[in-house]
Coordinates of N, CA and C in Angstrom, one line a residue:
M1 N 81.0 -81.3 44.4 CA 80.3 -81.6 43.3 C 79.1 -81.2 43.6
P2 N 78.4 -80.4 42.7 CA 77.0 -79.9 42.9 C 75.9 -80.8 43.1
A3 N 74.8 -80.8 43.5 CA 73.7 -81.9 43.6 C 72.8 -81.3 42.5
V4 N 72.5 -82.4 41.3 CA 71.9 -82.3 40.3 C 70.8 -83.1 40.5
V5 N 69.4 -82.6 40.2 CA 68.3 -83.3 39.8 C 67.7 -83.2 38.7
I6 N 67.2 -84.2 38.1 CA 66.8 -84.1 36.8 C 65.3 -85.1 36.6
F7 N 64.6 -83.8 36.3 CA 63.1 -84.7 35.8 C 62.9 -85.3 34.5
L8 N 63.0 -86.3 34.3 CA 63.0 -87.1 32.9 C 61.9 -88.1 32.9
G9 N 61.1 -88.3 31.7 CA 60.1 -89.3 31.4 C 60.3 -89.8 30.2
P10 N 59.4 -89.6 29.4 CA 59.4 -90.4 28.0 C 60.3 -89.9 27.0
S11 N 60.7 -88.7 27.2 CA 61.8 -88.1 26.4 C 63.1 -88.7 26.2
L12 N 63.5 -89.5 26.9 CA 64.6 -90.3 27.3 C 64.7 -91.2 28.2
D13 N 65.3 -92.6 27.7 CA 65.5 -93.5 28.9 C 66.3 -93.2 29.6
T14 N 66.1 -93.3 31.0 CA 67.1 -93.1 32.3 C 68.5 -93.8 32.2
G15 N 68.3 -94.7 31.6 CA 69.6 -95.5 31.7 C 70.6 -94.8 30.7
R16 N 70.1 -94.3 29.4 CA 71.0 -93.6 28.5 C 71.1 -92.3 29.1
A17 N 70.3 -91.5 29.8 CA 70.6 -90.5 30.8 C 72.0 -90.9 31.8
R18 N 71.7 -91.8 32.2 CA 73.2 -92.1 33.2 C 74.1 -92.4 32.6
E19 N 74.2 -92.7 31.7 CA 75.6 -92.9 30.9 C 76.2 -91.4 30.9
I20 N 75.3 -90.5 30.4 CA 76.0 -89.3 30.4 C 76.2 -88.3 31.2
L21 N 75.3 -88.7 32.4 CA 75.5 -88.0 33.8 C 75.1 -88.9 35.1
G22 N 76.2 -89.8 35.4 CA 75.7 -91.0 36.3 C 75.5 -90.4 37.7
T23 N 75.8 -89.3 38.3 CA 76.0 -88.5 39.4 C 74.4 -87.9 39.7
A24 N 73.7 -87.6 38.8 CA 72.6 -87.0 39.1 C 71.3 -87.9 39.7
E25 N 70.7 -87.4 40.3 CA 69.3 -87.7 40.7 C 68.2 -87.5 39.9
Y26 N 67.7 -88.8 39.1 CA 66.7 -88.8 38.5 C 65.3 -89.1 38.9
H27 N 64.5 -88.2 38.5 CA 63.0 -88.2 39.1 C 62.0 -88.2 38.0
P28 N 61.0 -88.7 38.2 CA 59.9 -88.9 37.1 C 59.4 -87.5 36.7
P29 N 58.7 -87.1 35.3 CA 58.3 -86.2 35.1 C 57.6 -85.4 36.3
A30 N 58.1 -83.9 36.5 CA 57.7 -83.1 37.4 C 56.5 -83.0 37.3
K31 N 55.8 -82.8 38.7 CA 54.5 -82.2 38.8 C 54.5 -80.7 39.5
R32 N 53.4 -80.1 39.9 CA 53.5 -78.9 40.5 C 54.2 -79.2 42.2
G33 N 55.2 -78.4 42.7 CA 55.6 -78.7 43.8 C 56.8 -79.3 43.9
D34 N 56.9 -80.1 42.7 CA 58.5 -80.8 42.7 C 59.6 -80.0 42.8
I35 N 59.4 -79.1 41.9 CA 60.8 -78.0 41.7 C 61.1 -77.4 43.2
L36 N 60.1 -77.0 43.9 CA 60.5 -76.3 45.4 C 60.9 -77.6 46.3
R37 N 60.3 -78.6 46.1 CA 60.9 -79.7 46.8 C 62.2 -80.3 46.6
A38 N 62.8 -80.0 45.5 CA 64.1 -80.1 45.0 C 65.0 -79.3 45.7
V39 N 64.3 -77.7 45.5 CA 65.2 -76.8 46.2 C 65.4 -77.2 47.5
E40 N 64.4 -77.4 48.5 CA 64.5 -77.6 50.0 C 65.0 -78.7 50.2
E41 N 65.5 -79.7 49.2 CA 66.3 -80.9 49.3 C 67.8 -80.7 49.1
G42 N 68.2 -79.2 48.5 CA 69.6 -79.3 48.3 C 69.7 -79.3 47.1
A43 N 69.1 -79.4 46.0 CA 69.7 -79.3 44.7 C 70.3 -77.8 44.4
D44 N 71.5 -78.1 43.6 CA 72.4 -76.9 43.1 C 72.0 -76.5 41.6
I45 N 71.4 -77.7 40.7 CA 71.2 -77.8 39.3 C 69.9 -78.5 39.3
I46 N 68.9 -77.8 38.5 CA 67.7 -78.8 38.5 C 67.5 -78.8 36.6
G47 N 67.5 -80.0 36.3 CA 67.2 -80.0 35.0 C 65.7 -80.7 34.5
L48 N 64.9 -79.7 34.0 CA 63.4 -80.1 33.9 C 63.3 -80.2 32.5
I49 N 63.3 -81.5 32.0 CA 63.1 -82.2 30.7 C 61.3 -82.5 30.5
D50 N 60.8 -83.4 31.3 CA 59.6 -84.0 30.9 C 58.8 -83.4 32.8
G51 N 57.8 -83.2 32.5 CA 56.9 -82.6 33.3 C 55.2 -83.1 32.7
V52 N 54.1 -83.3 33.8 CA 53.1 -83.6 33.5 C 52.0 -82.3 32.9
F53 N 51.2 -82.7 31.9 CA 50.3 -81.7 31.3 C 49.1 -81.7 32.1
F54 N 48.3 -82.9 31.6 CA 47.1 -83.1 32.0 C 46.2 -84.0 33.3
Q55 N 47.1 -84.7 33.6 CA 47.0 -85.8 34.7 C 47.0 -85.2 35.9
D56 N 47.9 -84.2 36.1 CA 48.3 -83.6 37.3 C 48.4 -82.0 36.9
C57 N 48.6 -81.4 38.2 CA 48.9 -79.9 38.0 C 50.4 -79.6 37.5
S58 N 50.7 -78.9 36.7 CA 51.8 -78.9 36.0 C 52.8 -77.7 36.8
V59 N 54.0 -78.0 36.5 CA 55.1 -77.1 37.2 C 54.6 -75.5 37.0
A60 N 54.6 -75.0 38.1 CA 54.0 -73.5 38.2 C 55.3 -72.7 37.8
H61 N 55.3 -71.6 37.2 CA 56.5 -70.7 36.9 C 56.8 -70.1 38.5
K62 N 56.0 -69.8 39.2 CA 56.6 -69.3 40.5 C 57.2 -70.0 41.1
E63 N 57.4 -71.5 41.1 CA 58.2 -72.1 42.0 C 59.5 -72.4 41.1
I64 N 59.6 -72.0 39.7 CA 61.3 -72.3 39.2 C 61.6 -70.9 39.1
L65 N 60.8 -69.6 39.5 CA 61.1 -68.4 39.9 C 61.9 -68.4 41.4
A66 N 61.2 -69.3 42.3 CA 61.8 -69.0 43.6 C 62.9 -69.8 43.5
A67 N 63.4 -71.0 42.8 CA 64.8 -72.0 42.5 C 65.4 -71.0 41.9
L68 N 65.2 -69.7 41.2 CA 66.2 -69.2 40.7 C 66.9 -68.0 41.7
K69 N 65.7 -67.7 42.4 CA 66.0 -66.5 43.4 C 66.9 -67.0 44.5
A70 N 66.7 -68.5 44.6 CA 67.6 -69.2 45.6 C 68.9 -69.4 44.8
G71 N 69.2 -68.9 43.9 CA 70.7 -69.4 43.4 C 70.6 -70.5 42.8
V72 N 69.6 -71.2 42.6 CA 69.8 -72.8 41.7 C 69.6 -72.5 40.3
T73 N 70.6 -73.3 39.6 CA 70.6 -73.2 38.1 C 69.7 -73.9 37.6
V74 N 68.6 -73.6 36.8 CA 67.6 -74.2 36.3 C 67.5 -74.5 34.8
V75 N 67.7 -75.7 34.5 CA 68.1 -76.0 32.8 C 66.3 -76.5 32.0
G76 N 65.8 -75.8 31.2 CA 65.0 -76.7 30.7 C 65.2 -77.1 29.1
A77 N 64.4 -78.1 28.6 CA 64.5 -78.7 27.3 C 63.6 -79.5 27.0
S78 N 63.6 -79.8 25.7 CA 62.6 -81.0 25.1 C 60.9 -81.1 25.1
S79 N 60.6 -80.9 26.6 CA 59.1 -80.9 26.6 C 58.6 -79.7 27.7
M80 N 58.1 -80.2 28.7 CA 57.7 -79.2 29.6 C 59.0 -78.4 29.9
G81 N 60.1 -78.7 29.7 CA 61.3 -78.1 30.0 C 61.4 -76.9 29.2
A82 N 61.5 -77.1 27.8 CA 61.5 -76.3 26.8 C 60.3 -75.5 26.8
L83 N 59.3 -75.6 27.3 CA 58.0 -74.5 27.3 C 58.5 -73.6 28.4
R84 N 58.6 -74.1 29.8 CA 58.9 -73.2 30.6 C 60.3 -72.4 30.6
A85 N 61.4 -73.1 29.8 CA 62.4 -72.2 29.7 C 62.1 -70.7 28.7
C86 N 61.5 -71.1 27.5 CA 61.2 -69.9 26.8 C 60.4 -68.9 27.7
E87 N 59.4 -69.4 28.1 CA 58.6 -68.5 28.9 C 59.4 -67.7 30.2
M88 N 60.6 -68.1 30.6 CA 61.4 -67.6 31.5 C 62.7 -67.6 31.5
D89 N 63.1 -67.5 30.3 CA 64.6 -67.4 29.9 C 65.1 -65.8 30.2
T90 N 64.0 -65.0 30.3 CA 64.7 -63.6 30.6 C 64.7 -63.3 32.2
L91 N 64.3 -64.3 32.7 CA 64.4 -64.4 34.4 C 65.5 -65.4 34.9
G92 N 66.2 -65.8 33.9 CA 67.5 -66.7 34.2 C 67.4 -68.2 34.0
M93 N 66.2 -68.8 33.6 CA 66.1 -70.2 33.5 C 67.1 -70.4 31.9
I94 N 68.0 -71.5 32.0 CA 68.4 -71.5 30.5 C 67.8 -72.7 29.9
G95 N 67.7 -72.2 28.3 CA 66.9 -73.1 27.7 C 67.7 -73.7 26.8
I96 N 67.4 -75.2 26.4 CA 68.6 -75.9 25.7 C 67.9 -76.7 24.4
G97 N 68.3 -76.6 23.3 CA 68.0 -77.4 22.4 C 66.9 -77.0 21.3
R98 N 67.2 -77.6 20.1 CA 65.9 -76.9 19.0 C 64.3 -76.7 19.3
I99 N 63.8 -77.6 20.1 CA 62.4 -77.6 20.4 C 62.3 -76.0 21.4
Y100 N 63.1 -75.8 22.3 CA 63.2 -74.6 23.0 C 63.5 -73.4 22.1
R101 N 64.4 -73.7 21.2 CA 64.6 -72.4 20.3 C 63.5 -72.2 19.4
M102 N 62.6 -73.2 19.0 CA 61.2 -73.0 18.2 C 60.4 -72.5 19.0
Y103 N 59.8 -72.7 20.2 CA 59.3 -71.8 20.8 C 59.4 -70.3 21.4
R104 N 60.8 -70.1 21.5 CA 61.6 -68.9 21.7 C 61.2 -68.1 20.3
D105 N 61.3 -68.7 19.0 CA 61.5 -67.5 18.2 C 59.7 -67.8 17.6
G106 N 59.0 -68.4 18.0 CA 57.7 -68.2 17.9 C 57.0 -69.2 16.6
I107 N 57.9 -70.2 16.2 CA 57.6 -71.2 15.3 C 56.8 -72.1 16.0
L108 N 56.8 -72.6 17.1 CA 55.9 -73.4 18.0 C 55.1 -72.4 18.8
I109 N 53.8 -72.6 18.8 CA 53.0 -72.0 19.9 C 52.1 -72.5 21.0
S110 N 51.6 -74.0 20.6 CA 50.7 -74.8 21.4 C 51.9 -75.3 22.4
D111 N 51.4 -75.7 23.2 CA 51.8 -77.0 24.2 C 51.6 -78.1 23.7
D112 N 50.8 -78.3 23.1 CA 50.2 -79.6 22.6 C 51.1 -80.1 21.5
E113 N 52.4 -79.3 21.2 CA 53.3 -79.8 20.3 C 54.1 -80.8 20.8
V114 N 54.3 -80.9 22.2 CA 55.2 -81.9 22.9 C 54.6 -82.9 23.9
A115 N 53.1 -82.7 23.6 CA 52.4 -83.6 24.3 C 52.5 -85.2 23.9
L116 N 52.6 -86.2 24.7 CA 52.5 -87.4 24.4 C 51.6 -88.2 25.5
A117 N 51.1 -89.3 25.1 CA 50.5 -90.5 25.9 C 51.6 -91.4 26.4
C118 N 51.5 -91.8 27.4 CA 52.5 -92.7 28.0 C 51.7 -94.0 28.7
D119 N 52.5 -94.9 28.6 CA 52.1 -96.3 29.4 C 52.0 -96.0 30.8
P120 N 50.9 -96.3 31.5 CA 51.1 -95.9 33.3 C 51.7 -96.7 33.7
F121 N 52.3 -98.1 33.2 CA 53.2 -98.8 34.1 C 54.5 -98.7 33.9
T122 N 54.8 -98.4 32.5 CA 56.1 -98.3 32.1 C 56.7 -96.9 31.6
D123 N 55.9 -95.9 31.6 CA 56.1 -94.4 31.6 C 56.8 -94.3 29.9
D124 N 56.7 -95.4 29.2 CA 57.1 -95.5 27.8 C 56.0 -94.8 27.0
A125 N 56.6 -93.9 26.0 CA 55.5 -92.9 24.9 C 54.8 -94.0 24.2
V126 N 53.4 -93.9 23.8 CA 52.4 -94.7 23.0 C 52.3 -94.0 21.9
S127 N 52.5 -92.7 22.0 CA 52.2 -91.7 20.8 C 53.2 -90.8 20.3
E128 N 53.0 -90.3 19.1 CA 54.0 -89.3 18.8 C 53.9 -87.8 18.9
A129 N 54.6 -87.2 19.3 CA 54.8 -85.8 19.7 C 54.7 -84.9 18.3
L130 N 53.7 -84.0 18.1 CA 53.5 -83.2 17.0 C 54.6 -82.5 16.6
V131 N 55.7 -82.3 17.5 CA 56.9 -81.6 17.2 C 57.6 -82.5 16.4
D132 N 57.9 -83.6 16.9 CA 58.7 -84.9 16.3 C 58.4 -85.3 14.7
I133 N 56.7 -85.2 14.7 CA 56.3 -85.5 13.5 C 56.4 -84.1 12.4
R134 N 56.3 -83.2 13.0 CA 56.9 -81.9 11.7 C 58.2 -81.9 11.3
I135 N 59.1 -82.2 12.4 CA 60.5 -82.0 12.0 C 60.8 -83.2 11.3
T136 N 60.3 -84.5 11.6 CA 60.3 -85.8 10.4 C 59.7 -85.3 9.3
C137 N 58.7 -84.7 9.2 CA 58.2 -84.6 7.7 C 58.8 -83.5 7.1
E138 N 59.5 -82.4 7.6 CA 60.3 -81.5 7.0 C 61.6 -82.5 6.1
D139 N 62.0 -83.3 6.8 CA 63.4 -83.8 6.7 C 63.0 -84.8 5.4
A140 N 61.6 -85.7 5.7 CA 61.2 -86.3 4.4 C 61.2 -85.6 3.3
L141 N 60.5 -84.5 3.6 CA 60.2 -83.4 2.2 C 61.7 -83.1 1.4
A142 N 62.7 -82.7 2.7 CA 64.0 -82.5 2.1 C 64.8 -83.5 1.3
R143 N 64.2 -84.8 1.7 CA 65.1 -85.9 1.1 C 64.3 -86.6 -0.1
E144 N 63.2 -85.7 -0.5 CA 62.1 -86.3 -1.5 C 61.6 -87.7 -1.3
V145 N 61.4 -87.8 -0.2 CA 60.6 -89.2 0.5 C 59.1 -88.8 0.1
I146 N 58.6 -87.7 0.4 CA 57.0 -87.2 0.2 C 57.2 -85.9 -0.6
S147 N 56.1 -85.7 -1.5 CA 55.9 -84.5 -2.1 C 55.5 -83.5 -1.1
E148 N 55.2 -82.2 -1.7 CA 54.8 -81.3 -0.7 C 53.3 -81.4 -0.2
S149 N 52.5 -81.8 -1.1 CA 51.2 -82.0 -0.6 C 51.0 -83.1 0.0
L150 N 51.9 -84.1 0.1 CA 51.3 -85.3 1.1 C 52.3 -84.7 2.4
H151 N 53.3 -83.8 2.4 CA 53.9 -83.2 3.9 C 52.5 -82.6 4.5
D152 N 52.0 -81.9 3.5 CA 51.1 -80.9 4.1 C 49.7 -81.9 4.8
C153 N 49.5 -82.7 4.1 CA 48.2 -83.8 4.3 C 48.7 -84.4 5.9
I154 N 50.0 -85.0 5.7 CA 50.3 -85.4 7.1 C 50.3 -84.5 8.2
I155 N 51.1 -83.4 8.1 CA 51.1 -82.1 9.4 C 49.3 -81.8 9.7
M156 N 48.4 -81.7 8.6 CA 47.2 -81.3 8.8 C 46.3 -82.4 9.7
A157 N 46.6 -83.8 9.1 CA 45.9 -84.8 9.9 C 46.8 -84.7 11.3
A158 N 47.6 -84.7 11.5 CA 48.3 -84.7 13.0 C 47.9 -83.7 13.8
E159 N 47.9 -82.5 13.2 CA 47.3 -81.4 14.0 C 45.7 -81.6 14.7
G160 N 45.3 -82.3 13.6 CA 43.6 -82.4 13.8 C 43.3 -83.6 15.0
M161 N 44.3 -84.4 15.7 CA 44.0 -85.8 16.1 C 44.4 -85.2 17.5
Y162 N 43.7 -85.9 18.3 CA 44.0 -85.7 19.9 C 45.4 -86.4 20.2
Y163 N 46.1 -85.6 21.0 CA 47.5 -85.8 20.9 C 47.7 -87.7 21.4
P164 N 46.7 -88.2 22.3 CA 47.0 -89.6 22.5 C 46.8 -90.5 21.4
E165 N 46.0 -89.8 20.4 CA 45.8 -90.8 18.8 C 47.0 -90.6 17.9
R166 N 48.2 -89.8 18.4 CA 48.9 -89.6 17.2 C 49.9 -90.4 17.3
T167 N 49.6 -91.4 16.1 CA 50.7 -92.4 15.7 C 51.1 -92.0 14.2
Y168 N 52.4 -92.7 13.6 CA 52.4 -92.6 12.3 C 51.3 -93.6 11.6
R169 N 51.4 -94.8 12.2 CA 50.1 -95.3 11.4 C 48.9 -94.8 11.2
S170 N 48.2 -94.3 12.6 CA 47.1 -93.5 12.2 C 47.0 -92.6 11.3
I171 N 47.8 -91.9 11.4 CA 48.1 -90.3 10.3 C 48.1 -90.7 9.2
I172 N 48.9 -92.1 8.7 CA 49.0 -92.6 7.6 C 47.9 -93.0 6.7
R173 N 47.2 -93.9 7.5 CA 45.8 -94.3 7.0 C 44.6 -93.0 6.9
R174 N 44.9 -92.0 7.4 CA 44.0 -90.7 7.2 C 44.6 -90.0 5.8
C175 N 45.6 -90.1 5.4 CA 46.2 -89.6 4.3 C 46.1 -90.8 2.9
S176 N 46.1 -91.8 3.4 CA 46.1 -93.0 2.2 C 45.3 -92.9 1.1
E177 N 44.0 -92.2 1.4 CA 42.9 -92.4 0.3 C 43.2 -91.4 -0.6
A178 N 43.9 -90.3 0.0 CA 43.9 -89.0 -1.2 C 45.4 -89.4 -2.0
F179 N 46.1 -90.3 -1.5 CA 47.5 -90.3 -2.2 C 47.8 -91.8 -2.6
G180 N 48.4 -92.1 -3.3 CA 48.7 -93.4 -4.1 C 49.5 -94.3 -3.3
P181 N 49.3 -95.5 -3.3 CA 50.1 -96.6 -2.5 C 51.6 -96.4 -2.4
E182 N 52.1 -95.8 -3.5 CA 53.3 -96.1 -3.6 C 54.0 -94.7 -2.6
E183 N 53.5 -93.8 -3.1 CA 54.4 -92.6 -2.0 C 53.7 -92.9 -0.6
V184 N 52.6 -93.3 -0.3 CA 52.5 -93.3 1.0 C 53.3 -94.6 1.6
G185 N 53.3 -95.9 0.7 CA 54.0 -96.9 1.5 C 55.6 -96.5 1.4
R186 N 56.1 -95.6 0.7 CA 57.5 -95.1 0.8 C 57.7 -94.2 2.2
F187 N 56.8 -93.5 2.3 CA 57.0 -92.7 3.6 C 56.7 -93.6 4.9
S188 N 56.0 -94.7 4.8 CA 55.5 -95.5 5.5 C 56.9 -96.2 6.0
A189 N 57.5 -96.8 5.0 CA 58.8 -97.6 5.2 C 59.8 -96.8 5.9
W190 N 59.8 -95.5 5.2 CA 61.1 -94.8 5.6 C 61.0 -94.5 7.0
V191 N 59.8 -93.9 7.7 CA 59.6 -93.5 9.1 C 59.9 -94.5 10.0
E192 N 59.8 -95.9 9.4 CA 60.3 -96.8 10.5 C 61.5 -96.9 10.8
T193 N 62.6 -96.1 10.0 CA 63.9 -96.3 10.3 C 64.8 -95.0 10.5
S194 N 63.8 -93.8 10.2 CA 64.6 -92.4 9.9 C 63.4 -91.5 10.6
C195 N 62.4 -91.7 11.2 CA 62.0 -90.7 11.9 C 62.8 -89.7 12.9
I196 N 62.7 -88.7 13.1 CA 63.4 -87.8 14.1 C 62.9 -87.8 15.3
R197 N 63.7 -88.1 16.6 CA 63.0 -88.0 17.8 C 63.9 -86.9 18.3
Q198 N 63.4 -85.7 18.1 CA 63.9 -84.2 18.3 C 64.0 -84.2 20.1
K199 N 62.7 -84.5 20.7 CA 62.8 -84.5 22.0 C 63.6 -85.3 22.8
E200 N 64.0 -86.4 22.2 CA 65.3 -87.3 22.9 C 66.4 -86.8 22.7
A201 N 66.7 -86.0 21.4 CA 67.9 -85.5 21.1 C 68.1 -83.9 22.1
D202 N 66.9 -83.7 22.2 CA 67.0 -82.2 23.0 C 67.5 -82.6 24.5
A203 N 66.9 -83.9 25.1 CA 67.2 -84.1 26.5 C 68.7 -84.6 26.5
I204 N 69.1 -85.2 25.4 CA 70.6 -85.4 25.6 C 71.3 -84.1 25.8
E205 N 71.1 -83.1 24.9 CA 71.5 -82.1 24.7 C 71.8 -81.4 26.2
A206 N 70.6 -81.3 26.6 CA 70.7 -80.6 28.2 C 71.3 -81.6 29.1
I207 N 71.3 -82.9 29.3 CA 72.0 -83.6 30.1 C 73.6 -83.5 30.3
R208 N 73.8 -83.4 28.7 CA 75.1 -83.0 28.2 C 75.6 -81.7 28.9
F209 N 74.8 -80.6 28.7 CA 75.2 -79.2 29.1 C 75.3 -79.3 30.6
I210 N 74.5 -80.0 31.4 CA 74.1 -80.1 32.8 C 75.6 -80.7 33.2
A211 N 76.2 -81.7 32.5 CA 77.1 -82.6 32.8 C 78.6 -81.7 32.9
D212 N 78.6 -80.7 31.9 CA 79.8 -79.6 31.5 C 79.7 -78.8 32.6
L213 N 78.4 -78.5 33.3 CA 78.5 -77.5 34.1 C 79.0 -78.0 35.8
T214 N 78.3 -79.4 35.9 CA 79.3 -79.9 36.9 C 80.8 -80.4 36.9
A215 N 81.2 -80.7 35.5 CA 82.5 -80.6 35.5 C 83.4 -79.5 35.8
G216 N 82.6 -78.4 35.7 CA 83.4 -76.8 35.7 C 83.6 -76.7 37.4
E217 N 82.7 -77.2 38.2 CA 82.6 -77.0 39.4 C 83.9 -77.5 40.3

């Protein structure tokens, strides 16, 4: 059985991850040096889902390259993993999920799209990722929950906010003056139950992919 190390934080609850792949060793979001440490400690497969951005040095490209050269399979998705995978997939890193493909295809450009603020004690997300807001609004528009003009207002408001301040409540408040209470209220109620957690979905897809890899060993 290959040794699997997965770096996971706010994208997916660790308990849910263990239900998919209980034999993996789960670590908090990766910071610089963690990938090399995992290689030195014998990892055969590394799943990079979450990583630190601002509070510490982020995972370096050269340590992922060193892992690949050592024969370690490195899978990236969802957040920092999606960013690094689109930058290093030509060198052997495997990218999984919609967010990875959006970066790869140039639909997303900024690192800020996947950034979240987290509770320092629980690691739970306390803001919304811009990419999740973007995909949720696309769905709301397709389902005619919101008009195209409200869609554009929400996206523009979210893009203009610093990432720790991005919550649906704060974004809706910014748009409420320009739109009637009926449409804004409809979106506000809809998003409570129907917002799309793409980062979470991609993390699940990546862990299932890794589980399939281990099943084949």
